[in-house]
Every structure is written in structure tokens, then in C-alpha cells.
Short mmCIF file of N, CA and C in Angstrom, two decimals:
data_model
loop_
_atom_site.label_atom_id
_atom_site.label_comp_id
_atom_site.label_asym_id
_atom_site.label_seq_id
_atom_site.Cartn_x
_atom_site.Cartn_y
_atom_site.Cartn_z
N MET A 1 -13.69 -46.91 -13.84
CA MET A 1 -13.36 -45.62 -13.71
C MET A 1 -11.88 -46.10 -13.10
N THR A 2 -10.93 -45.17 -13.62
CA THR A 2 -9.41 -45.64 -13.38
C THR A 2 -9.10 -44.79 -11.85
N THR A 3 -8.30 -45.35 -11.31
CA THR A 3 -7.84 -44.90 -10.10
C THR A 3 -6.42 -44.30 -10.56
N PRO A 4 -5.78 -42.94 -10.20
CA PRO A 4 -4.61 -42.53 -10.77
C PRO A 4 -3.54 -43.22 -9.66
N THR A 5 -2.58 -43.57 -10.41
CA THR A 5 -1.41 -43.97 -9.74
C THR A 5 -0.09 -42.86 -9.65
N ASP A 6 0.69 -43.33 -8.66
CA ASP A 6 1.85 -42.34 -8.62
C ASP A 6 2.57 -41.84 -9.76
N SER A 7 2.67 -43.01 -10.64
CA SER A 7 3.16 -42.35 -12.20
C SER A 7 2.39 -41.48 -13.09
N ASN A 8 1.23 -41.33 -12.93
CA ASN A 8 0.25 -40.59 -13.64
C ASN A 8 -0.40 -39.24 -12.75
N LYS A 9 0.02 -39.01 -11.64
CA LYS A 9 -0.74 -37.90 -10.76
C LYS A 9 -0.12 -36.65 -11.27
N GLU A 10 -0.89 -35.76 -11.20
CA GLU A 10 -0.37 -34.50 -11.67
C GLU A 10 0.88 -34.36 -10.58
N PRO A 11 2.11 -33.47 -10.88
CA PRO A 11 2.98 -33.19 -10.21
C PRO A 11 2.52 -32.20 -8.95
N SER A 12 2.86 -32.20 -7.78
CA SER A 12 2.37 -31.21 -6.72
C SER A 12 3.45 -30.01 -6.90
N VAL A 13 2.43 -28.88 -6.85
CA VAL A 13 3.00 -27.44 -6.90
C VAL A 13 3.62 -27.39 -5.37
N ALA A 14 5.18 -26.75 -5.44
CA ALA A 14 5.49 -26.60 -4.24
C ALA A 14 5.07 -25.20 -3.76
N THR A 15 4.91 -24.93 -2.35
CA THR A 15 4.24 -24.02 -2.03
C THR A 15 5.77 -22.90 -1.46
N PRO A 16 5.92 -21.58 -2.05
CA PRO A 16 7.11 -21.21 -1.93
C PRO A 16 7.22 -20.90 -0.35
N GLU A 17 8.58 -20.46 -0.03
CA GLU A 17 8.57 -19.90 1.44
C GLU A 17 7.83 -18.65 1.67
N GLY A 18 6.99 -18.75 2.79
CA GLY A 18 6.13 -17.70 3.10
C GLY A 18 4.94 -17.65 2.23
N GLY A 19 4.35 -18.74 1.76
CA GLY A 19 3.16 -19.02 1.21
C GLY A 19 2.16 -18.92 1.68
N THR A 20 0.89 -18.80 1.21
CA THR A 20 -0.47 -18.85 1.75
C THR A 20 -0.69 -20.01 2.92
N ASP A 21 -0.21 -21.25 2.87
CA ASP A 21 -0.18 -22.13 3.66
C ASP A 21 0.28 -21.60 5.25
N ARG A 22 1.38 -21.06 4.80
CA ARG A 22 2.08 -20.62 6.24
C ARG A 22 1.37 -19.42 7.05
N LEU A 23 0.62 -18.93 6.41
CA LEU A 23 -0.04 -17.63 6.64
C LEU A 23 -1.20 -17.94 7.48
N VAL A 24 -2.16 -19.05 6.73
CA VAL A 24 -3.14 -19.74 7.21
C VAL A 24 -2.87 -20.44 8.61
N GLU A 25 -1.75 -21.28 8.46
CA GLU A 25 -1.12 -21.88 9.88
C GLU A 25 -0.86 -20.87 11.05
N ALA A 26 -0.52 -19.85 10.50
CA ALA A 26 -0.01 -18.76 11.59
C ALA A 26 -1.16 -18.19 12.07
N ASN A 27 -2.60 -17.93 11.30
CA ASN A 27 -3.64 -17.39 11.73
C ASN A 27 -4.21 -18.29 12.84
N ALA A 28 -4.22 -19.51 12.49
CA ALA A 28 -4.90 -20.58 13.29
C ALA A 28 -4.16 -20.05 14.59
N ARG A 29 -2.87 -20.15 14.77
CA ARG A 29 -2.07 -19.98 15.78
C ARG A 29 -2.66 -18.97 16.78
N TYR A 30 -2.78 -17.68 15.81
CA TYR A 30 -3.01 -16.29 16.33
C TYR A 30 -4.59 -16.39 16.67
N ALA A 31 -5.40 -17.25 16.36
CA ALA A 31 -6.73 -17.14 16.44
C ALA A 31 -7.11 -17.96 18.26
N GLU A 32 -6.05 -19.05 18.41
CA GLU A 32 -6.36 -19.76 19.53
C GLU A 32 -6.49 -18.50 20.83
N THR A 33 -5.48 -17.65 20.62
CA THR A 33 -5.45 -16.98 21.98
C THR A 33 -6.28 -15.30 21.72
N PHE A 34 -7.04 -15.29 20.35
CA PHE A 34 -7.23 -14.14 20.26
C PHE A 34 -8.64 -13.48 21.27
N GLU A 35 -8.55 -12.31 21.52
CA GLU A 35 -9.60 -11.65 22.22
C GLU A 35 -9.98 -10.36 21.35
N ASP A 36 -11.13 -10.34 21.22
CA ASP A 36 -11.70 -9.05 20.49
C ASP A 36 -11.42 -7.92 21.41
N PRO A 37 -10.65 -6.94 20.75
CA PRO A 37 -10.22 -5.76 21.45
C PRO A 37 -11.31 -4.62 21.70
N GLY A 38 -12.44 -4.95 20.83
CA GLY A 38 -13.52 -4.11 21.10
C GLY A 38 -13.55 -2.89 20.28
N LEU A 39 -12.69 -2.58 19.19
CA LEU A 39 -12.35 -1.52 18.40
C LEU A 39 -13.07 -0.98 17.85
N SER A 40 -13.19 0.31 17.41
CA SER A 40 -13.97 0.81 16.44
C SER A 40 -13.53 0.63 14.96
N ALA A 41 -14.27 0.73 13.98
CA ALA A 41 -13.66 0.79 12.39
C ALA A 41 -13.14 2.24 12.24
N ARG A 42 -13.84 2.96 13.06
CA ARG A 42 -13.18 4.60 12.96
C ARG A 42 -11.89 4.67 13.82
N PRO A 43 -10.62 5.19 13.01
CA PRO A 43 -9.35 5.27 13.68
C PRO A 43 -9.56 6.08 14.62
N SER A 44 -8.83 5.77 15.99
CA SER A 44 -8.96 6.77 16.97
C SER A 44 -8.08 8.02 16.88
N LYS A 45 -7.08 7.99 16.04
CA LYS A 45 -6.38 9.31 15.80
C LYS A 45 -6.57 9.98 14.56
N HIS A 46 -8.04 9.57 13.83
CA HIS A 46 -8.51 10.17 12.77
C HIS A 46 -7.41 10.49 11.76
N VAL A 47 -6.62 9.43 11.62
CA VAL A 47 -5.62 9.84 10.26
C VAL A 47 -5.56 8.61 9.33
N ALA A 48 -5.15 8.71 8.03
CA ALA A 48 -5.08 7.66 7.16
C ALA A 48 -3.63 7.92 6.32
N VAL A 49 -3.13 6.82 6.48
CA VAL A 49 -1.56 6.79 6.29
C VAL A 49 -1.57 6.10 4.57
N VAL A 50 -1.24 6.76 3.55
CA VAL A 50 -0.96 6.19 2.38
C VAL A 50 0.67 5.90 2.19
N CYS A 51 1.06 4.62 2.07
CA CYS A 51 2.46 4.08 2.13
C CYS A 51 2.67 3.38 0.90
N CYS A 52 3.90 3.19 0.31
CA CYS A 52 4.53 2.26 -0.56
C CYS A 52 4.09 0.60 0.32
N MET A 53 3.86 -0.10 -0.61
CA MET A 53 4.01 -1.72 -0.08
C MET A 53 5.39 -2.44 0.52
N ASP A 54 6.41 -1.41 0.18
CA ASP A 54 7.68 -2.17 0.54
C ASP A 54 7.82 -2.81 1.80
N THR A 55 8.48 -3.94 1.73
CA THR A 55 8.56 -4.62 2.84
C THR A 55 9.52 -4.14 3.91
N ARG A 56 10.40 -3.36 3.64
CA ARG A 56 11.23 -2.66 4.59
C ARG A 56 10.80 -1.68 5.56
N ILE A 57 9.42 -1.27 5.16
CA ILE A 57 8.64 -0.20 6.08
C ILE A 57 7.74 -1.07 7.08
N ASP A 58 8.03 -1.09 8.20
CA ASP A 58 6.89 -1.58 9.38
C ASP A 58 6.39 0.20 9.60
N LEU A 59 5.31 0.12 9.08
CA LEU A 59 4.75 1.50 8.99
C LEU A 59 4.22 1.63 10.50
N ALA A 60 3.46 0.90 11.04
CA ALA A 60 2.94 1.08 12.50
C ALA A 60 3.91 1.60 13.31
N LYS A 61 4.86 0.63 13.43
CA LYS A 61 6.16 1.01 14.28
C LYS A 61 7.05 2.17 14.02
N ALA A 62 7.24 2.43 12.86
CA ALA A 62 8.01 3.69 12.41
C ALA A 62 7.37 4.90 13.08
N LEU A 63 5.78 5.11 12.65
CA LEU A 63 4.96 6.14 13.10
C LEU A 63 4.39 6.08 14.82
N GLY A 64 4.67 5.06 15.34
CA GLY A 64 4.20 4.89 17.03
C GLY A 64 2.78 4.72 16.85
N LEU A 65 2.30 3.94 15.95
CA LEU A 65 0.50 3.71 15.73
C LEU A 65 0.53 2.31 16.38
N THR A 66 -0.59 1.82 16.60
CA THR A 66 -1.14 0.64 16.99
C THR A 66 -2.58 0.14 16.42
N VAL A 67 -3.06 -0.95 16.42
CA VAL A 67 -4.31 -1.28 15.66
C VAL A 67 -5.27 -0.40 16.40
N GLY A 68 -6.09 0.07 15.72
CA GLY A 68 -7.14 0.91 15.69
C GLY A 68 -6.89 2.45 15.46
N ASP A 69 -5.55 2.72 15.76
CA ASP A 69 -5.15 4.29 15.51
C ASP A 69 -5.41 4.82 14.07
N HIS A 70 -5.14 3.90 12.76
CA HIS A 70 -5.41 4.65 11.80
C HIS A 70 -5.72 3.63 10.97
N HIS A 71 -6.16 4.32 9.52
CA HIS A 71 -6.25 3.58 8.38
C HIS A 71 -4.94 3.05 7.72
N THR A 72 -4.71 2.30 6.92
CA THR A 72 -3.61 2.24 6.32
C THR A 72 -3.78 1.91 4.83
N LEU A 73 -3.40 2.45 4.03
CA LEU A 73 -3.56 2.33 2.54
C LEU A 73 -2.22 2.08 1.72
N ARG A 74 -1.96 0.90 1.00
CA ARG A 74 -0.69 0.62 0.63
C ARG A 74 -0.63 0.19 -0.76
N ASN A 75 0.25 0.59 -1.66
CA ASN A 75 0.36 0.37 -2.85
C ASN A 75 1.86 0.52 -3.64
N ALA A 76 2.15 -0.02 -4.79
CA ALA A 76 3.45 0.18 -5.25
C ALA A 76 3.59 1.42 -5.29
N GLY A 77 4.65 1.98 -4.73
CA GLY A 77 5.05 3.56 -4.67
C GLY A 77 4.30 4.43 -3.65
N GLY A 78 3.41 4.03 -2.96
CA GLY A 78 2.40 4.78 -2.07
C GLY A 78 1.83 6.13 -2.82
N THR A 79 1.60 6.04 -3.99
CA THR A 79 1.28 7.22 -5.00
C THR A 79 -0.22 7.13 -4.81
N VAL A 80 -0.76 8.26 -4.85
CA VAL A 80 -2.26 8.59 -4.58
C VAL A 80 -2.98 8.47 -6.00
N THR A 81 -3.51 7.33 -6.28
CA THR A 81 -4.40 6.89 -7.62
C THR A 81 -5.57 7.09 -7.32
N ASP A 82 -6.59 6.86 -8.08
CA ASP A 82 -8.12 6.88 -8.13
C ASP A 82 -8.55 5.99 -6.95
N ASP A 83 -7.88 4.77 -6.90
CA ASP A 83 -8.21 3.85 -5.75
C ASP A 83 -7.89 4.37 -4.50
N VAL A 84 -6.81 4.94 -4.20
CA VAL A 84 -6.57 5.59 -3.06
C VAL A 84 -7.57 6.54 -2.53
N ILE A 85 -7.94 7.42 -3.66
CA ILE A 85 -9.00 8.60 -3.74
C ILE A 85 -10.16 7.84 -3.08
N ARG A 86 -10.45 6.61 -3.64
CA ARG A 86 -11.73 5.94 -3.15
C ARG A 86 -11.68 5.81 -1.70
N SER A 87 -10.74 5.03 -1.53
CA SER A 87 -10.45 4.74 -0.03
C SER A 87 -10.33 5.60 0.84
N LEU A 88 -9.73 7.14 0.47
CA LEU A 88 -9.58 8.35 1.47
C LEU A 88 -11.13 8.53 1.32
N ALA A 89 -11.81 8.77 0.52
CA ALA A 89 -13.23 9.25 0.67
C ALA A 89 -13.88 8.52 1.41
N VAL A 90 -14.11 7.08 1.58
CA VAL A 90 -14.62 6.27 2.45
C VAL A 90 -14.09 6.73 3.99
N SER A 91 -12.60 6.42 4.02
CA SER A 91 -12.30 6.91 5.28
C SER A 91 -12.47 8.11 5.90
N GLN A 92 -12.55 9.28 4.90
CA GLN A 92 -13.16 10.35 5.77
C GLN A 92 -14.69 10.85 5.61
N ARG A 93 -15.49 10.18 4.73
CA ARG A 93 -16.68 10.58 4.95
C ARG A 93 -17.63 9.55 5.67
N ALA A 94 -17.32 8.38 5.84
CA ALA A 94 -17.89 7.29 6.58
C ALA A 94 -17.08 6.98 8.09
N LEU A 95 -15.96 7.32 7.94
CA LEU A 95 -15.08 6.73 9.37
C LEU A 95 -14.44 7.62 10.01
N GLY A 96 -14.55 9.26 9.50
CA GLY A 96 -14.07 10.10 10.56
C GLY A 96 -12.78 10.48 10.32
N THR A 97 -11.99 10.09 9.60
CA THR A 97 -10.51 10.57 9.51
C THR A 97 -10.52 12.02 8.87
N THR A 98 -9.78 12.78 9.25
CA THR A 98 -9.40 14.29 8.92
C THR A 98 -8.00 14.56 8.54
N SER A 99 -7.03 13.35 9.07
CA SER A 99 -5.36 13.80 8.46
C SER A 99 -5.02 12.92 7.55
N VAL A 100 -4.29 13.21 6.32
CA VAL A 100 -3.68 12.27 5.35
C VAL A 100 -2.44 12.26 5.70
N VAL A 101 -1.62 11.31 5.79
CA VAL A 101 -0.01 11.11 5.79
C VAL A 101 0.25 10.43 4.53
N LEU A 102 1.18 10.89 3.69
CA LEU A 102 1.64 10.16 2.61
C LEU A 102 3.14 9.74 2.75
N VAL A 103 3.47 8.46 2.66
CA VAL A 103 5.01 8.10 2.90
C VAL A 103 5.47 7.29 1.55
N HIS A 104 6.24 8.00 0.90
CA HIS A 104 7.14 7.32 -0.12
C HIS A 104 8.69 6.70 0.50
N HIS A 105 9.45 6.44 -0.03
CA HIS A 105 10.70 6.06 0.63
C HIS A 105 12.22 5.89 -0.14
N THR A 106 12.87 5.81 0.39
CA THR A 106 14.18 5.73 -0.45
C THR A 106 14.56 4.64 -1.22
N ARG A 107 15.33 4.48 -2.22
CA ARG A 107 15.63 3.12 -2.74
C ARG A 107 14.29 2.48 -3.44
N CYS A 108 13.19 3.30 -3.73
CA CYS A 108 12.15 2.79 -4.29
C CYS A 108 12.01 2.17 -5.67
N GLY A 109 11.62 0.87 -5.67
CA GLY A 109 11.56 0.07 -7.18
C GLY A 109 10.63 0.86 -8.14
N MET A 110 9.78 1.74 -7.78
CA MET A 110 9.02 2.30 -8.75
C MET A 110 9.97 3.63 -9.37
N THR A 111 10.92 3.68 -8.88
CA THR A 111 12.25 4.57 -9.90
C THR A 111 13.01 3.95 -10.85
N THR A 112 13.09 2.54 -10.79
CA THR A 112 13.55 1.77 -11.49
C THR A 112 13.00 1.24 -12.88
N ILE A 113 11.55 1.53 -12.94
CA ILE A 113 10.55 1.13 -14.00
C ILE A 113 10.01 2.44 -14.65
N THR A 114 9.49 1.86 -15.96
CA THR A 114 8.82 3.14 -16.62
C THR A 114 7.39 2.62 -17.00
N GLU A 115 6.69 3.64 -17.61
CA GLU A 115 5.51 3.27 -18.29
C GLU A 115 5.52 2.01 -19.23
N ASP A 116 6.89 1.85 -19.83
CA ASP A 116 6.88 0.70 -20.65
C ASP A 116 6.55 -0.54 -20.11
N PHE A 117 6.50 -0.70 -18.82
CA PHE A 117 6.05 -1.76 -18.09
C PHE A 117 4.73 -2.46 -18.39
N ARG A 118 3.79 -1.44 -18.79
CA ARG A 118 2.60 -1.83 -19.36
C ARG A 118 2.66 -2.82 -20.87
N ASP A 119 3.52 -2.09 -21.47
CA ASP A 119 3.73 -2.54 -22.84
C ASP A 119 4.27 -4.22 -22.83
N GLU A 120 5.46 -4.33 -21.79
CA GLU A 120 5.97 -5.68 -21.48
C GLU A 120 4.70 -6.52 -21.34
N ILE A 121 3.91 -5.86 -19.97
CA ILE A 121 2.72 -7.15 -19.77
C ILE A 121 2.02 -7.48 -20.92
N GLU A 122 1.70 -6.45 -21.91
CA GLU A 122 0.78 -6.62 -22.74
C GLU A 122 1.06 -7.44 -23.90
N GLN A 123 2.87 -7.59 -24.24
CA GLN A 123 3.52 -8.53 -25.11
C GLN A 123 3.38 -9.87 -24.28
N GLU A 124 3.54 -10.05 -23.09
CA GLU A 124 3.40 -11.30 -22.36
C GLU A 124 2.23 -11.89 -22.34
N VAL A 125 1.05 -11.06 -22.03
CA VAL A 125 -0.29 -12.03 -21.72
C VAL A 125 -1.30 -11.70 -22.97
N GLY A 126 -1.03 -10.62 -23.74
CA GLY A 126 -2.16 -10.21 -24.97
C GLY A 126 -2.98 -9.20 -24.57
N GLN A 127 -2.92 -8.69 -23.38
CA GLN A 127 -3.80 -7.49 -23.01
C GLN A 127 -3.16 -6.61 -22.18
N ARG A 128 -3.61 -5.23 -22.46
CA ARG A 128 -2.80 -4.21 -22.00
C ARG A 128 -3.54 -3.73 -20.53
N PRO A 129 -2.66 -3.87 -19.66
CA PRO A 129 -3.44 -3.12 -18.25
C PRO A 129 -4.09 -1.75 -18.61
N THR A 130 -5.33 -1.69 -17.81
CA THR A 130 -5.90 -0.44 -17.91
C THR A 130 -5.31 0.61 -17.05
N TRP A 131 -4.65 0.36 -16.18
CA TRP A 131 -4.26 1.01 -15.06
C TRP A 131 -2.59 1.61 -15.51
N PRO A 132 -2.29 3.01 -14.89
CA PRO A 132 -1.17 3.39 -15.05
C PRO A 132 -0.36 2.72 -14.08
N VAL A 133 1.21 3.03 -14.61
CA VAL A 133 1.98 2.27 -13.72
C VAL A 133 2.34 3.24 -12.34
N GLU A 134 2.31 4.56 -12.70
CA GLU A 134 2.55 5.38 -11.73
C GLU A 134 4.08 5.24 -11.21
N ALA A 135 4.78 5.01 -12.24
CA ALA A 135 6.80 4.97 -12.31
C ALA A 135 6.81 6.49 -11.92
N PHE A 136 8.01 6.65 -10.88
CA PHE A 136 8.41 8.00 -10.99
C PHE A 136 9.97 7.95 -10.83
N LYS A 137 10.71 9.14 -11.21
CA LYS A 137 12.09 9.31 -11.04
C LYS A 137 12.66 9.84 -9.71
N SER A 138 11.89 10.43 -8.96
CA SER A 138 11.90 11.05 -7.82
C SER A 138 11.03 10.83 -6.59
N ALA A 139 11.40 10.24 -5.24
CA ALA A 139 10.19 10.05 -4.47
C ALA A 139 9.65 11.35 -3.69
N GLU A 140 10.71 12.41 -3.57
CA GLU A 140 10.09 13.62 -3.13
C GLU A 140 9.33 14.54 -4.32
N ALA A 141 9.43 14.37 -5.55
CA ALA A 141 8.70 14.96 -6.64
C ALA A 141 7.24 14.04 -6.75
N ASP A 142 7.34 12.85 -6.47
CA ASP A 142 6.19 12.20 -6.34
C ASP A 142 5.05 12.47 -5.01
N VAL A 143 5.77 12.51 -3.90
CA VAL A 143 4.93 12.96 -2.85
C VAL A 143 4.33 14.36 -3.06
N ARG A 144 5.15 15.29 -3.49
CA ARG A 144 4.66 16.44 -3.92
C ARG A 144 3.06 16.37 -5.02
N GLN A 145 3.34 15.65 -5.97
CA GLN A 145 2.46 15.27 -6.76
C GLN A 145 1.22 14.59 -6.12
N SER A 146 1.55 13.86 -5.20
CA SER A 146 0.37 13.04 -4.21
C SER A 146 -0.17 13.92 -3.16
N ILE A 147 0.28 15.07 -2.79
CA ILE A 147 -0.41 15.99 -2.05
C ILE A 147 -1.22 16.98 -2.83
N ARG A 148 -0.82 17.22 -4.17
CA ARG A 148 -1.65 18.05 -4.86
C ARG A 148 -3.05 17.25 -5.22
N ARG A 149 -2.76 15.69 -5.56
CA ARG A 149 -3.94 15.25 -5.77
C ARG A 149 -5.03 15.06 -4.54
N VAL A 150 -4.36 14.85 -3.56
CA VAL A 150 -5.33 14.96 -2.05
C VAL A 150 -6.06 16.03 -2.05
N ARG A 151 -5.25 17.12 -2.08
CA ARG A 151 -5.66 18.43 -1.86
C ARG A 151 -6.87 18.99 -2.66
N THR A 152 -6.69 18.70 -3.94
CA THR A 152 -7.37 19.07 -5.19
C THR A 152 -8.65 18.08 -5.54
N SER A 153 -8.65 17.04 -4.78
CA SER A 153 -9.74 15.82 -4.93
C SER A 153 -11.31 16.67 -4.69
N PRO A 154 -12.17 16.44 -5.34
CA PRO A 154 -13.52 16.95 -4.88
C PRO A 154 -14.04 16.11 -4.05
N PHE A 155 -13.84 15.09 -3.88
CA PHE A 155 -14.44 13.80 -2.90
C PHE A 155 -14.04 14.03 -1.78
N LEU A 156 -12.80 14.54 -1.52
CA LEU A 156 -12.50 14.54 -0.17
C LEU A 156 -12.60 16.02 0.76
N PRO A 157 -13.60 15.56 1.90
CA PRO A 157 -13.67 17.03 2.52
C PRO A 157 -12.54 17.61 3.60
N HIS A 158 -11.80 16.76 3.87
CA HIS A 158 -10.62 17.17 4.63
C HIS A 158 -9.39 17.03 4.26
N VAL A 159 -8.97 18.30 3.75
CA VAL A 159 -7.63 18.30 2.84
C VAL A 159 -6.58 19.52 3.11
N ASP A 160 -7.10 19.75 4.69
CA ASP A 160 -5.98 20.81 5.18
C ASP A 160 -4.99 20.12 5.84
N ASP A 161 -4.94 19.10 6.48
CA ASP A 161 -4.04 18.56 6.98
C ASP A 161 -3.43 17.39 6.26
N VAL A 162 -2.89 17.56 5.23
CA VAL A 162 -2.21 16.66 4.46
C VAL A 162 -0.70 16.94 4.31
N ARG A 163 0.16 15.99 4.77
CA ARG A 163 1.62 15.82 4.75
C ARG A 163 2.04 14.94 4.25
N GLY A 164 3.23 14.87 3.59
CA GLY A 164 4.24 13.96 2.69
C GLY A 164 5.66 13.95 3.28
N PHE A 165 6.00 12.62 3.14
CA PHE A 165 7.14 12.41 3.70
C PHE A 165 8.21 11.27 3.03
N VAL A 166 9.42 11.24 3.28
CA VAL A 166 10.23 10.08 2.38
C VAL A 166 10.85 9.31 3.44
N PHE A 167 10.73 7.98 3.61
CA PHE A 167 11.29 7.39 4.80
C PHE A 167 12.41 6.91 4.28
N ASP A 168 13.52 7.04 4.94
CA ASP A 168 14.87 5.97 4.62
C ASP A 168 14.75 4.81 4.92
N VAL A 169 14.97 3.94 4.05
CA VAL A 169 15.03 2.71 4.47
C VAL A 169 16.33 2.25 5.07
N GLU A 170 17.40 2.88 5.41
CA GLU A 170 18.54 2.72 5.85
C GLU A 170 18.78 3.30 7.49
N THR A 171 18.18 4.23 7.61
CA THR A 171 18.34 4.90 8.82
C THR A 171 16.53 4.69 9.68
N GLY A 172 15.77 4.71 9.18
CA GLY A 172 14.38 4.62 9.78
C GLY A 172 13.84 6.15 9.72
N ARG A 173 14.43 7.08 9.54
CA ARG A 173 13.64 8.50 9.54
C ARG A 173 12.97 8.98 8.47
N LEU A 174 12.35 9.69 9.04
CA LEU A 174 11.21 10.37 7.90
C LEU A 174 11.63 11.70 7.72
N ALA A 175 11.83 12.31 6.34
CA ALA A 175 11.87 13.58 6.09
C ALA A 175 10.72 14.24 5.42
N GLU A 176 10.43 15.19 6.02
CA GLU A 176 9.25 15.90 5.29
C GLU A 176 9.61 16.40 4.21
N VAL A 177 8.34 16.58 3.13
CA VAL A 177 8.46 17.12 1.82
C VAL A 177 7.67 18.14 2.09
N ALA A 178 8.21 19.44 1.57
CA ALA A 178 7.20 20.73 1.53
C ALA A 178 6.20 20.47 0.28
N ALA A 179 5.17 20.99 0.43
CA ALA A 179 4.19 20.97 -0.73
C ALA A 179 4.50 22.13 -1.59
N ASP A 180 4.17 22.15 -2.86
CA ASP A 180 4.25 23.23 -3.66
C ASP A 180 3.63 24.40 -3.22
#
């Protein structure tokens, strides 16, 4: 059996800034002083928030929420997809939420791509994604569509308190979007 030498070792892969190793190290520091707050999995404010995954949105701070107040569902665009409906069904039926807040934002990257994104991925990897991209031209229009998807879902028992907003990434303000 031979032992690898420096000349024939696999090159090391650099961890990008903010990579997983840094997160694990941060968690170790966090856990050193962590105390179980004794919170329930049931949100104390009975609200689920669906929001874009954009890094410019500090959702809890923007909405005045803290740990234990709400469920947070984030995805590209903050659109209401089948998986969001699944999570909302669990949130409402098993964990007691009754309100849904939808948050899109200005300057969203989902307005800059199209459904052709799936074609590009298929050409690159040889397999077509099974999921729709859910790109949109107008955040306001997509909020309205998301409100409709929540309100018409047969899986959600609480659809009366569903409101949608567009968060301005430059001012931090929410603008409510009226439903159709």
C-alpha cells in the first residue's frame, strides 16, 4: 500500500467566504451559551409568513417578530407553490396558525429570469427540472396571484386573513397589495 505524497494528493477545495464550515463554527459558539427558551412549535402570534429568500430582507426585524412568534416559509420570489401550500397546511392544521402574510419585494431577481431557465438547466445537466420557475414581471401581480392560490386552496382551513405586501429593499417599508 502506498502513502500519498504532497505531489499526488487531491487538491484541497477552498471553502467560499461564508461557507458551511463557518456556520458550523458559529453554531458551536452559539451552543456554548444557548438556553432552551421553552417555546412551543406553535407560533404564539398564529401567523405564517411566506417571503422571498432574498438576503436583503431581515424578515423578523422588518415585521417586529421574534423567535416563537411565527412560521417562516422562504423561497425564490416568495411565490405560493405546491410546497408552500403543503407547509401552510401543516402550519394551520397541526400547529394552529390562522393568518398568512405574503411578502415579495422590489428589485426581485425573479423578474429578471423566465421559464426558459428550465431549458438552460436541462441543456447544462441533461435533465429537465420538474418544477416551474415561477418567474414574474410584477411583484404586485404575483402577490395577487399568491393571495388567490392561498384563498382557493382546499387544503387550508384558514383563508380569511391572507394579506400580501411588497417590501421596498431601499426603504424597508411594506406596501400592501390589494387582492382582486
